[in-house]
PDB file of N, CA and C in Angstrom:
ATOM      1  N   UNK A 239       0.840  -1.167   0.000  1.00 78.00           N
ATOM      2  CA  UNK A 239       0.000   0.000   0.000  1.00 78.00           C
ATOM      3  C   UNK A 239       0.895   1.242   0.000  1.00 78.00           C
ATOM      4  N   UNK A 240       0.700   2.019  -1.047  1.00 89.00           N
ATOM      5  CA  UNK A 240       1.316   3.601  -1.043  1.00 89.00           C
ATOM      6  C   UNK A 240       0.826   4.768   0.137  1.00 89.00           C
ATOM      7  N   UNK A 241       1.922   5.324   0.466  1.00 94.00           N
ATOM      8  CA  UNK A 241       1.316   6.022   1.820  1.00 94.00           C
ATOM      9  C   UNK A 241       2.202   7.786   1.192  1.00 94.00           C
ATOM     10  N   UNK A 242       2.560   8.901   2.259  1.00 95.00           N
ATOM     11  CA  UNK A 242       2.913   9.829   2.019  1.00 95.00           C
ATOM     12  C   UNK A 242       3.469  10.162   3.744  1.00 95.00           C
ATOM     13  N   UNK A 243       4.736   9.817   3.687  1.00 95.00           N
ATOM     14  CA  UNK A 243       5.566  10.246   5.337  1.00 95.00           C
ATOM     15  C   UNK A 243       6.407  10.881   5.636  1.00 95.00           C
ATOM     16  N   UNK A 244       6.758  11.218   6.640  1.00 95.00           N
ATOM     17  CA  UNK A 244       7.764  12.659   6.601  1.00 95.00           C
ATOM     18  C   UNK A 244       8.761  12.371   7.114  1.00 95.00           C
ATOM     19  N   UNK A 245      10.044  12.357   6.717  1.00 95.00           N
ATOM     20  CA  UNK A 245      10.859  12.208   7.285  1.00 95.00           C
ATOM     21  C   UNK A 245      12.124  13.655   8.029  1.00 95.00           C
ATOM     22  N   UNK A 246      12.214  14.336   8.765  1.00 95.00           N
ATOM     23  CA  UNK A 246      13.037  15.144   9.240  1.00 95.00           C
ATOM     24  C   UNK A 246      12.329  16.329   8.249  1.00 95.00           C
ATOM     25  N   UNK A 247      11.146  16.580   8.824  1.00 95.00           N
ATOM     26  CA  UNK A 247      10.095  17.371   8.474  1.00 95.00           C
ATOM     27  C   UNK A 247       9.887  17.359   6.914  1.00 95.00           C
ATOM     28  N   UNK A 248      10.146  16.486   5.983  1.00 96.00           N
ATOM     29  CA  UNK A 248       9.660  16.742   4.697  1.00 96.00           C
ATOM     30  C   UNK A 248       9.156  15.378   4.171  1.00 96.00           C
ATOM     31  N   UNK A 249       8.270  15.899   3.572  1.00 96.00           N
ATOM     32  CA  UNK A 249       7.281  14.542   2.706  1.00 96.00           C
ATOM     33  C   UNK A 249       8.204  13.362   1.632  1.00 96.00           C
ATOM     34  N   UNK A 250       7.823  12.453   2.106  1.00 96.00           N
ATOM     35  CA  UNK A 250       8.132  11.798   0.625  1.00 96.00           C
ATOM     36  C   UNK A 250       6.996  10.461   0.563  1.00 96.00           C
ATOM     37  N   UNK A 251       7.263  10.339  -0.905  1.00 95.00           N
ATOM     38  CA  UNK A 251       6.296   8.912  -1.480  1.00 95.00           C
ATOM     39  C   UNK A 251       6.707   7.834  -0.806  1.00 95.00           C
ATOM     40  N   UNK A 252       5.903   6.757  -0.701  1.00 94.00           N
ATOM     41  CA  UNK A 252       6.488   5.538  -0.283  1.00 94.00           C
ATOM     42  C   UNK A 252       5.447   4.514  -0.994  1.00 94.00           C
ATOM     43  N   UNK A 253       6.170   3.802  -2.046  1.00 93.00           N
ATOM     44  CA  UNK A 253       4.995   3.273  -2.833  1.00 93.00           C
ATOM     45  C   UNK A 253       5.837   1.976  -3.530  1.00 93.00           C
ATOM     46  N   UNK A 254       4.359   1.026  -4.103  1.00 91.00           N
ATOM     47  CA  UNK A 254       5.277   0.028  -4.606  1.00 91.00           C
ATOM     48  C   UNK A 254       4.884  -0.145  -6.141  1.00 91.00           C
ATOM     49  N   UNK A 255       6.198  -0.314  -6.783  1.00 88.00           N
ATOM     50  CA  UNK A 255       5.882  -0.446  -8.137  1.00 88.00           C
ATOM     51  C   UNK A 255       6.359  -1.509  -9.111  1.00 88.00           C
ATOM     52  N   UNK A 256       5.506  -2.309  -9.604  1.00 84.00           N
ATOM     53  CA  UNK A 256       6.088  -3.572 -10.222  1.00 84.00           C
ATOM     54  C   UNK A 256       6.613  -4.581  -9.316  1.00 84.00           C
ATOM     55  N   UNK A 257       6.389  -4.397  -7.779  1.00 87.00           N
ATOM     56  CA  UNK A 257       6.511  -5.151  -7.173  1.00 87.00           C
ATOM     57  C   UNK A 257       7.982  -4.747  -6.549  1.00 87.00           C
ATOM     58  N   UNK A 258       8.359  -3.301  -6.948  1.00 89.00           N
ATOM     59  CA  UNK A 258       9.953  -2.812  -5.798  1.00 89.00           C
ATOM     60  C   UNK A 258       9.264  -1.997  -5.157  1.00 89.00           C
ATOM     61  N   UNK A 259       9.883  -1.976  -3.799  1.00 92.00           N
ATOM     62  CA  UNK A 259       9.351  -0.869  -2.690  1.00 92.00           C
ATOM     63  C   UNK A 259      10.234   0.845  -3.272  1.00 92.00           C
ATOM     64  N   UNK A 260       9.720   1.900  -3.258  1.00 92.00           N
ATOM     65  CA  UNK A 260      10.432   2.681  -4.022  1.00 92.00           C
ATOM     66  C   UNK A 260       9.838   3.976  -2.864  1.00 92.00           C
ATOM     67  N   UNK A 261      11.049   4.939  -2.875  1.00 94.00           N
ATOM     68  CA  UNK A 261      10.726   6.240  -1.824  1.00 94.00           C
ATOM     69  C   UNK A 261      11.226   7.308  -2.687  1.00 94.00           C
ATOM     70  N   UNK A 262      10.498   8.256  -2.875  1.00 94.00           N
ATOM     71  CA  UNK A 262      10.648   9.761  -3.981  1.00 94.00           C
ATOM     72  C   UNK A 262      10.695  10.669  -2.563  1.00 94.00           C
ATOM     73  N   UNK A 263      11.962  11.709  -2.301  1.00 94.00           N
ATOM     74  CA  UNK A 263      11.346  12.212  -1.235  1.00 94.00           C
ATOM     75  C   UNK A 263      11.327  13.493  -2.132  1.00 94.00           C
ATOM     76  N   UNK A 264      10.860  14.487  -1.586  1.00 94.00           N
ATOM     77  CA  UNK A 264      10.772  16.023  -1.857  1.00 94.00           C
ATOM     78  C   UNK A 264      11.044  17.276  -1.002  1.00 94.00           C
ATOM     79  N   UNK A 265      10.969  18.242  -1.414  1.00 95.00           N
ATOM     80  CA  UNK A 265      11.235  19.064  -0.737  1.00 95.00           C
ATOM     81  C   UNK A 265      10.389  19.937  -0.021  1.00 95.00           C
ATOM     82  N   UNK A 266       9.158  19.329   0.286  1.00 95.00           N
ATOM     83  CA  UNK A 266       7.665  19.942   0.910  1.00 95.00           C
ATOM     84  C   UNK A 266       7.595  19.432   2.465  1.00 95.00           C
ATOM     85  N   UNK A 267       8.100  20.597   2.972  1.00 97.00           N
ATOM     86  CA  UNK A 267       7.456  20.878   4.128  1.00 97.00           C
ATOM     87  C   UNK A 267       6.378  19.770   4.826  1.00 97.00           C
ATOM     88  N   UNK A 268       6.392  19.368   5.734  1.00 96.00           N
ATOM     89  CA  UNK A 268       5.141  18.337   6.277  1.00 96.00           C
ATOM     90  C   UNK A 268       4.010  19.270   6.636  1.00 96.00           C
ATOM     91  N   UNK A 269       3.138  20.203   6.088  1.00 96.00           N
ATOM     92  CA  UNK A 269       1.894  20.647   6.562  1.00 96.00           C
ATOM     93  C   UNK A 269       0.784  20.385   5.674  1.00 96.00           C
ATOM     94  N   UNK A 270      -0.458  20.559   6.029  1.00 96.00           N
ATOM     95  CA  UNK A 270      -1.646  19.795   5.823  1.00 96.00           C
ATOM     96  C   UNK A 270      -1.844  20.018   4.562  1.00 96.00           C
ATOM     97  N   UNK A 271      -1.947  21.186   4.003  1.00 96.00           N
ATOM     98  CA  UNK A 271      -2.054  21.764   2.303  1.00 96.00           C
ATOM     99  C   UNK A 271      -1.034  20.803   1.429  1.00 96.00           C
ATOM    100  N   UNK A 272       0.061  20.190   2.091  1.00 96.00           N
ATOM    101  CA  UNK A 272       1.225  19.795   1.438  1.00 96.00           C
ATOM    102  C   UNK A 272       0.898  18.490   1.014  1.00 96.00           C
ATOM    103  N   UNK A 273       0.591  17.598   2.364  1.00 96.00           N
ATOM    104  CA  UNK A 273       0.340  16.569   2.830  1.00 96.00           C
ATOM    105  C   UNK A 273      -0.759  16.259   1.342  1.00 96.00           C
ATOM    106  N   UNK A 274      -2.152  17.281   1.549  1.00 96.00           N
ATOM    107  CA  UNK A 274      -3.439  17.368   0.831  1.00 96.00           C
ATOM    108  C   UNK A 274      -2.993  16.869  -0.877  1.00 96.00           C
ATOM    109  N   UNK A 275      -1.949  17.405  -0.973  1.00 96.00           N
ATOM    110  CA  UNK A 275      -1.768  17.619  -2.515  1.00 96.00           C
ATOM    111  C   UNK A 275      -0.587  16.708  -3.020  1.00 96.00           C
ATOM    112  N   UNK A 276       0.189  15.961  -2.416  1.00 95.00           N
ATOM    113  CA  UNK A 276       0.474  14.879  -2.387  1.00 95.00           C
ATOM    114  C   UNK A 276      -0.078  13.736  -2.297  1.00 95.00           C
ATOM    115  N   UNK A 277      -1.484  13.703  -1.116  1.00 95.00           N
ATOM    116  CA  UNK A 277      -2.385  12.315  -1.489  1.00 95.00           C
ATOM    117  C   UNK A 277      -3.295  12.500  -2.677  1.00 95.00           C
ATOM    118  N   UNK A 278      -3.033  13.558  -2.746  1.00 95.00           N
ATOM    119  CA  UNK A 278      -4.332  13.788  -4.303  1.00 95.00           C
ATOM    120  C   UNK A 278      -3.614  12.803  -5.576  1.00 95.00           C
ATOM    121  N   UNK A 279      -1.835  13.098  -5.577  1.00 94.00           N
ATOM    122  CA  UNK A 279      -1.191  12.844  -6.521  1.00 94.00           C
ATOM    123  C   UNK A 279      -0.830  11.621  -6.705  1.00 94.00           C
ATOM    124  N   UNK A 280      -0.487  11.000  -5.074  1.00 95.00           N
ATOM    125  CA  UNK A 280      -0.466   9.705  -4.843  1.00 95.00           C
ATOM    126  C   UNK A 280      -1.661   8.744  -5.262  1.00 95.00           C
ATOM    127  N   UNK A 281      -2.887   9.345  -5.061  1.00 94.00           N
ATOM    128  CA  UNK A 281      -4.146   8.801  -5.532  1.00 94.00           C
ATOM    129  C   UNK A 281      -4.151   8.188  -6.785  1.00 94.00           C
ATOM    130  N   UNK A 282      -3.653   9.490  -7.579  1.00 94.00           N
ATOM    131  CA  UNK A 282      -3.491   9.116  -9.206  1.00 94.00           C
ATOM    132  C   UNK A 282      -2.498   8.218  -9.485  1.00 94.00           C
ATOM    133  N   UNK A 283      -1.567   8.100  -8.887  1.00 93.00           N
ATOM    134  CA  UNK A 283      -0.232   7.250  -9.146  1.00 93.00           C
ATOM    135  C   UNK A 283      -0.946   5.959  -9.017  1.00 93.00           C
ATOM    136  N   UNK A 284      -1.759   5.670  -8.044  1.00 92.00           N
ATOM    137  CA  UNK A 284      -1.728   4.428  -7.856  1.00 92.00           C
ATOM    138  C   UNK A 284      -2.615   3.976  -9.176  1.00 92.00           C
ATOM    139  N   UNK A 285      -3.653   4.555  -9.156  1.00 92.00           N
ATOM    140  CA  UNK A 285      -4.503   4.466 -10.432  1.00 92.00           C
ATOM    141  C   UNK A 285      -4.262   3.594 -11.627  1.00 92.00           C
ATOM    142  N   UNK A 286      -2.947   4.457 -11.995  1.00 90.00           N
ATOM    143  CA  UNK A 286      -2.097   4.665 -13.065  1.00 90.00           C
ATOM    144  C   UNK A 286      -1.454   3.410 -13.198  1.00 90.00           C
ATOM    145  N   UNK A 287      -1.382   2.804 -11.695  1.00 88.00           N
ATOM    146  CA  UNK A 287      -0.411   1.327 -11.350  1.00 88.00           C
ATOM    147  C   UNK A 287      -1.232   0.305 -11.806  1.00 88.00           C
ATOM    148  N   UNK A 288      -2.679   0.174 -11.635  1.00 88.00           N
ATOM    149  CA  UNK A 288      -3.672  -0.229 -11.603  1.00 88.00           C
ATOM    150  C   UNK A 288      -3.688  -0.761 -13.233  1.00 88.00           C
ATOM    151  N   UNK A 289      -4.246   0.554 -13.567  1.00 88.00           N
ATOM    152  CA  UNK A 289      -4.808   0.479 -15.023  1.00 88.00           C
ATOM    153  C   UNK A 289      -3.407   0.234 -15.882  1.00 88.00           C
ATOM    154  N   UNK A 290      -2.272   0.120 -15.159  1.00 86.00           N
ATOM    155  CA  UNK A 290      -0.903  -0.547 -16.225  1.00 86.00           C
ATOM    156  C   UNK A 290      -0.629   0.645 -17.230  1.00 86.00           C
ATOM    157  N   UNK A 291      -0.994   1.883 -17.013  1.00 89.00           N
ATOM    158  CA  UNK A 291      -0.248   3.081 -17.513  1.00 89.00           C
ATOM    159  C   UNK A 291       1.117   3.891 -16.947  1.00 89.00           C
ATOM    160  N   UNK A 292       1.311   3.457 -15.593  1.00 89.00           N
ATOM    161  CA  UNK A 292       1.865   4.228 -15.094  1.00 89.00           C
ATOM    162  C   UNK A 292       3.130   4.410 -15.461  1.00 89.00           C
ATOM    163  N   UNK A 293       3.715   5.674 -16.003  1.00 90.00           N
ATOM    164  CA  UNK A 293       4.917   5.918 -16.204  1.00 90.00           C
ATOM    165  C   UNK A 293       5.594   6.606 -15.171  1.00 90.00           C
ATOM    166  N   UNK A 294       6.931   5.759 -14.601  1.00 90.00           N
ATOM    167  CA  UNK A 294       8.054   6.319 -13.502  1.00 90.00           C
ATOM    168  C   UNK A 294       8.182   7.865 -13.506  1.00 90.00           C
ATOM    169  N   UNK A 295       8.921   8.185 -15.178  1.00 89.00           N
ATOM    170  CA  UNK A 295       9.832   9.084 -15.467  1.00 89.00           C
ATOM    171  C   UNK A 295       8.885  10.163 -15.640  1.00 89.00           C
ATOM    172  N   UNK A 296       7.380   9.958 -15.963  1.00 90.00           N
ATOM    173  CA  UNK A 296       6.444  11.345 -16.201  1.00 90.00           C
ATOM    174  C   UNK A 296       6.100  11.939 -14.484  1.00 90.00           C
ATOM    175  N   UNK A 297       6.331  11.152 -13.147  1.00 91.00           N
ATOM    176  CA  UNK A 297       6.563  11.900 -12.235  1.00 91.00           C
ATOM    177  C   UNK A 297       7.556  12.281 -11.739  1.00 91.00           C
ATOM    178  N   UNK A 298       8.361  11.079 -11.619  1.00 91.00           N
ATOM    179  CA  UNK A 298       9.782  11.750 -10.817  1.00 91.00           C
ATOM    180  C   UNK A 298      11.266  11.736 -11.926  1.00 91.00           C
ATOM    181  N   UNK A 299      11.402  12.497 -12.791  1.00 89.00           N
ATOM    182  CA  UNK A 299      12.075  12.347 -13.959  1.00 89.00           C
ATOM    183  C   UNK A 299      13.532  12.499 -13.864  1.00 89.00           C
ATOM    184  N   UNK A 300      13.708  13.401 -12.203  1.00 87.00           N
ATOM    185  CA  UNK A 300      15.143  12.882 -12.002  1.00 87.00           C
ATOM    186  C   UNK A 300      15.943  12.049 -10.940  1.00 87.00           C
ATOM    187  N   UNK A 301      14.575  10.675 -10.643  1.00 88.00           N
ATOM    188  CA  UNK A 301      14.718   9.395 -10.204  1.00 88.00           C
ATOM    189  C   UNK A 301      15.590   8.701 -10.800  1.00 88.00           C
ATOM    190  N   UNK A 302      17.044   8.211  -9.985  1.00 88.00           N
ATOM    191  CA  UNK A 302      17.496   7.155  -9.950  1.00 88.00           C
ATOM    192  C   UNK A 302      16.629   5.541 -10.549  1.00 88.00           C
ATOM    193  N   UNK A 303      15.179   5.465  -9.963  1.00 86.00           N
ATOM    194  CA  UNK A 303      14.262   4.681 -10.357  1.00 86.00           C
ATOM    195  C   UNK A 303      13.732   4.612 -11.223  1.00 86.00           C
ATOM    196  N   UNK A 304      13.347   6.328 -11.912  1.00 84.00           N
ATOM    197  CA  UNK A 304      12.971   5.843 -13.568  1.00 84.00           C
ATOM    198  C   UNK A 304      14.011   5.431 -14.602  1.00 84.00           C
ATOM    199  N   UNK A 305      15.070   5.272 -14.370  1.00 83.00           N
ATOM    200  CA  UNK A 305      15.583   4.973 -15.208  1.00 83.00           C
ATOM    201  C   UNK A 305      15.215   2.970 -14.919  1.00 83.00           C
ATOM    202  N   UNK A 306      15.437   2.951 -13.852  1.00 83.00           N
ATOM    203  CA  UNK A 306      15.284   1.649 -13.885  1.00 83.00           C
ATOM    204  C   UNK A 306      13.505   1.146 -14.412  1.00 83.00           C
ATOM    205  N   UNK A 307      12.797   1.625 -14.260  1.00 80.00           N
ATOM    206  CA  UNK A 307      11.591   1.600 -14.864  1.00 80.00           C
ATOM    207  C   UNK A 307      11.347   2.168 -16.454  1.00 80.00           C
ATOM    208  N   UNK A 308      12.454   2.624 -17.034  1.00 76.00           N
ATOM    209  CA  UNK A 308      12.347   2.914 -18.427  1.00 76.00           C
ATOM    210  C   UNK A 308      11.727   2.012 -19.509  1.00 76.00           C
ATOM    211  N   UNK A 309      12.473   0.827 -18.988  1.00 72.00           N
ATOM    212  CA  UNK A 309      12.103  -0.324 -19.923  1.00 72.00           C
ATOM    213  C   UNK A 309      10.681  -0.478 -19.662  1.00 72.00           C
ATOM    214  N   UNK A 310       9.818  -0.878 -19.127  1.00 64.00           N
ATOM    215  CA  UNK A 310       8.749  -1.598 -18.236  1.00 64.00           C
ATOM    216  C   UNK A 310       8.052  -0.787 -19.687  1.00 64.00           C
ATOM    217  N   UNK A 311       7.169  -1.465 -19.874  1.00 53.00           N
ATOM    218  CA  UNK A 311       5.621  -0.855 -20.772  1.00 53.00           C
ATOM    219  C   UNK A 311       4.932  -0.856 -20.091  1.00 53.00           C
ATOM    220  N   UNK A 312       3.787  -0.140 -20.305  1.00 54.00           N
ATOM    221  CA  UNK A 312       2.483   0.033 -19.894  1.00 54.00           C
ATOM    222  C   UNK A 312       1.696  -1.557 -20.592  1.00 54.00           C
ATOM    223  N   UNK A 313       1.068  -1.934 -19.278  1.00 49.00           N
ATOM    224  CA  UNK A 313       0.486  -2.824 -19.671  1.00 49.00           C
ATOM    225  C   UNK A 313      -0.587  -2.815 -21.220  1.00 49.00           C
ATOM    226  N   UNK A 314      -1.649  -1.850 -20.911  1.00 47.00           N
ATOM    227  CA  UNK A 314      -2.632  -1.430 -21.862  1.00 47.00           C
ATOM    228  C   UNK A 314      -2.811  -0.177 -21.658  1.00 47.00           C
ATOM    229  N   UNK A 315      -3.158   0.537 -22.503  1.00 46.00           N
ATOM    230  CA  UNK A 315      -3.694   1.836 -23.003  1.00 46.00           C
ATOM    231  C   UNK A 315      -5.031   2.032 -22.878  1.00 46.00           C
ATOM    232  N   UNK A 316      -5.580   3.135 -22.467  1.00 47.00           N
ATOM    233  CA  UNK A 316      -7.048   2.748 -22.685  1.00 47.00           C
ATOM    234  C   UNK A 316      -7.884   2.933 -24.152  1.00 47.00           C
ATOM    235  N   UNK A 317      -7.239   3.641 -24.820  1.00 48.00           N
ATOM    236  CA  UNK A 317      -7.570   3.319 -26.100  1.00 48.00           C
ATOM    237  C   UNK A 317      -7.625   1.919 -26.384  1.00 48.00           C
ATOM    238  N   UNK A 318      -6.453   0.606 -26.247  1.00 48.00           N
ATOM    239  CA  UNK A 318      -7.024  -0.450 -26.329  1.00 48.00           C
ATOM    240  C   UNK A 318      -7.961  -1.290 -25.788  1.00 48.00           C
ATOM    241  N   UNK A 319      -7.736  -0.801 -24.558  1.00 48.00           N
ATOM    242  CA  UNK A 319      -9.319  -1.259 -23.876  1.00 48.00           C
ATOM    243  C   UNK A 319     -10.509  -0.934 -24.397  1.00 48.00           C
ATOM    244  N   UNK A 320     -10.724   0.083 -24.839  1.00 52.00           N
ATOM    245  CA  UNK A 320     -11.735   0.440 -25.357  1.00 52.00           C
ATOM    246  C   UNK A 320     -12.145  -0.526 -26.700  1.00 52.00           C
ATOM    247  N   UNK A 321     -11.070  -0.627 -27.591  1.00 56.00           N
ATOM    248  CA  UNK A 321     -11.497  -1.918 -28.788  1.00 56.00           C
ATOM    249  C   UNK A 321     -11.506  -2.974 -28.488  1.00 56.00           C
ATOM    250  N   UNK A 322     -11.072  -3.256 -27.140  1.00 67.00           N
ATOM    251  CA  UNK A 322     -11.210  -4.421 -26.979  1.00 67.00           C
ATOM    252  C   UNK A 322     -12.835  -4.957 -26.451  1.00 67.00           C
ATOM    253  N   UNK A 323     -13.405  -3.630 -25.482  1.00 77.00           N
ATOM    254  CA  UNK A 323     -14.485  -3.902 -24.846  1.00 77.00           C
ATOM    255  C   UNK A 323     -15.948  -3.741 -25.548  1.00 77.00           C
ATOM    256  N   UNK A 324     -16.733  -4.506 -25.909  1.00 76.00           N
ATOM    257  CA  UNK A 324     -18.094  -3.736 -27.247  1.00 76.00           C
ATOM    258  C   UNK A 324     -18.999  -2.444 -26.179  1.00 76.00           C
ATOM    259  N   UNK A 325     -19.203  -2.138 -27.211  1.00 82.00           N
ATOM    260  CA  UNK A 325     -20.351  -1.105 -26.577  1.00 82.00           C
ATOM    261  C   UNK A 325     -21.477  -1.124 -25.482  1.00 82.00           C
ATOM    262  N   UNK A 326     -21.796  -1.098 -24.622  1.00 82.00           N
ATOM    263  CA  UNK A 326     -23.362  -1.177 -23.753  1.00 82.00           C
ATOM    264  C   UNK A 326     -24.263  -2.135 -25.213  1.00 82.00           C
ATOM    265  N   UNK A 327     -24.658  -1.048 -25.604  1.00 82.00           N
ATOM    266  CA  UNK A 327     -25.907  -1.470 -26.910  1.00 82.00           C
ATOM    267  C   UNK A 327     -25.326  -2.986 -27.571  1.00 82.00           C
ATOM    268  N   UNK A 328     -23.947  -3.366 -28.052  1.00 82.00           N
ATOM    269  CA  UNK A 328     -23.374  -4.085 -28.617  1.00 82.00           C
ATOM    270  C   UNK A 328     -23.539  -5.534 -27.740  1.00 82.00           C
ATOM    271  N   UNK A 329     -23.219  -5.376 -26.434  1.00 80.00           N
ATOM    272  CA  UNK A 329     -22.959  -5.995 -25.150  1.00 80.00           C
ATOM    273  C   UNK A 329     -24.918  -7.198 -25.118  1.00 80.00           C
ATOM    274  N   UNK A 330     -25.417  -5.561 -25.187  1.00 82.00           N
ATOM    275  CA  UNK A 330     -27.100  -5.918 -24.974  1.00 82.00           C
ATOM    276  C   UNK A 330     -27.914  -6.748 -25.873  1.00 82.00           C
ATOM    277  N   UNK A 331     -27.117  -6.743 -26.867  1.00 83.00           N
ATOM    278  CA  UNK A 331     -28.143  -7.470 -28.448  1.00 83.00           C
ATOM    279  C   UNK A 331     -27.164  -9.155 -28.321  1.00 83.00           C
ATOM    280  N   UNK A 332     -26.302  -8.712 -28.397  1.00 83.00           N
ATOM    281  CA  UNK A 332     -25.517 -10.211 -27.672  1.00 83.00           C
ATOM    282  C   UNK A 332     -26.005 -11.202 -27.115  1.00 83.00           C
ATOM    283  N   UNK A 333     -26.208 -10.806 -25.885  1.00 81.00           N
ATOM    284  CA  UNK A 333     -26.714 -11.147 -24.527  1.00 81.00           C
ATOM    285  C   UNK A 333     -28.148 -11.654 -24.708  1.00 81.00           C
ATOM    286  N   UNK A 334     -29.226 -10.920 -25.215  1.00 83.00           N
ATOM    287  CA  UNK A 334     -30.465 -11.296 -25.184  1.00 83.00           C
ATOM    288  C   UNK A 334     -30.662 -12.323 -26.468  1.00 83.00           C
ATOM    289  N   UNK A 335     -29.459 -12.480 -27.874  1.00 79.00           N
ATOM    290  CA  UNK A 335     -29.826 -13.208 -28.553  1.00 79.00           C
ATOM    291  C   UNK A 335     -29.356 -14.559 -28.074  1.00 79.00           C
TER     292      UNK A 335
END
């Protein structure tokens, strides 16, 4: 589970990706606005882990770690999901025939 902790008053990520434990720290202050807008971002990251888009280097680009995540693809795109999945209506005429 991805969290957001402070170490010697400043935030950093603590998250897992592809299955490595990985820490981004930053330079933000530990207060609540900070905190706020980091779990917003963390939110999306994980998302991103989820749906097999997530690219390393489009957040932390001068990570030691994206480079090691350079290679990795995105699982699917959602453009391919989308051809892959039929329509509601498509789904419905299917189904009832």
């Amino acid at each position: 589970m991805s969290s957001v902790n402070s170490r010697g008053g400043l935030l950093f990520f603590d998250l897992r990706v592809h299955g490595n434990r990985c820490r981004e720290y930053t330079k933000l202050r530990d207060t609540k606005p900070n905190r706020e807008k980091m779990e917003a971002a963390l939110n999306k990251i994980e998302a991103e882990i989820v749906l097999g888009t997530f690219d390393y280097s489009k957040y932390f680009p001068g990570s030691k770690n994206a480079e090691k995540f350079a290679d990795a693809q995105p699982a699917a795109t959602i453009s391919q999901t989308k051809t892959a999945t039929p329509l509601y209506k498509e789904f419905v005429k299917t189904w009832f025939n």
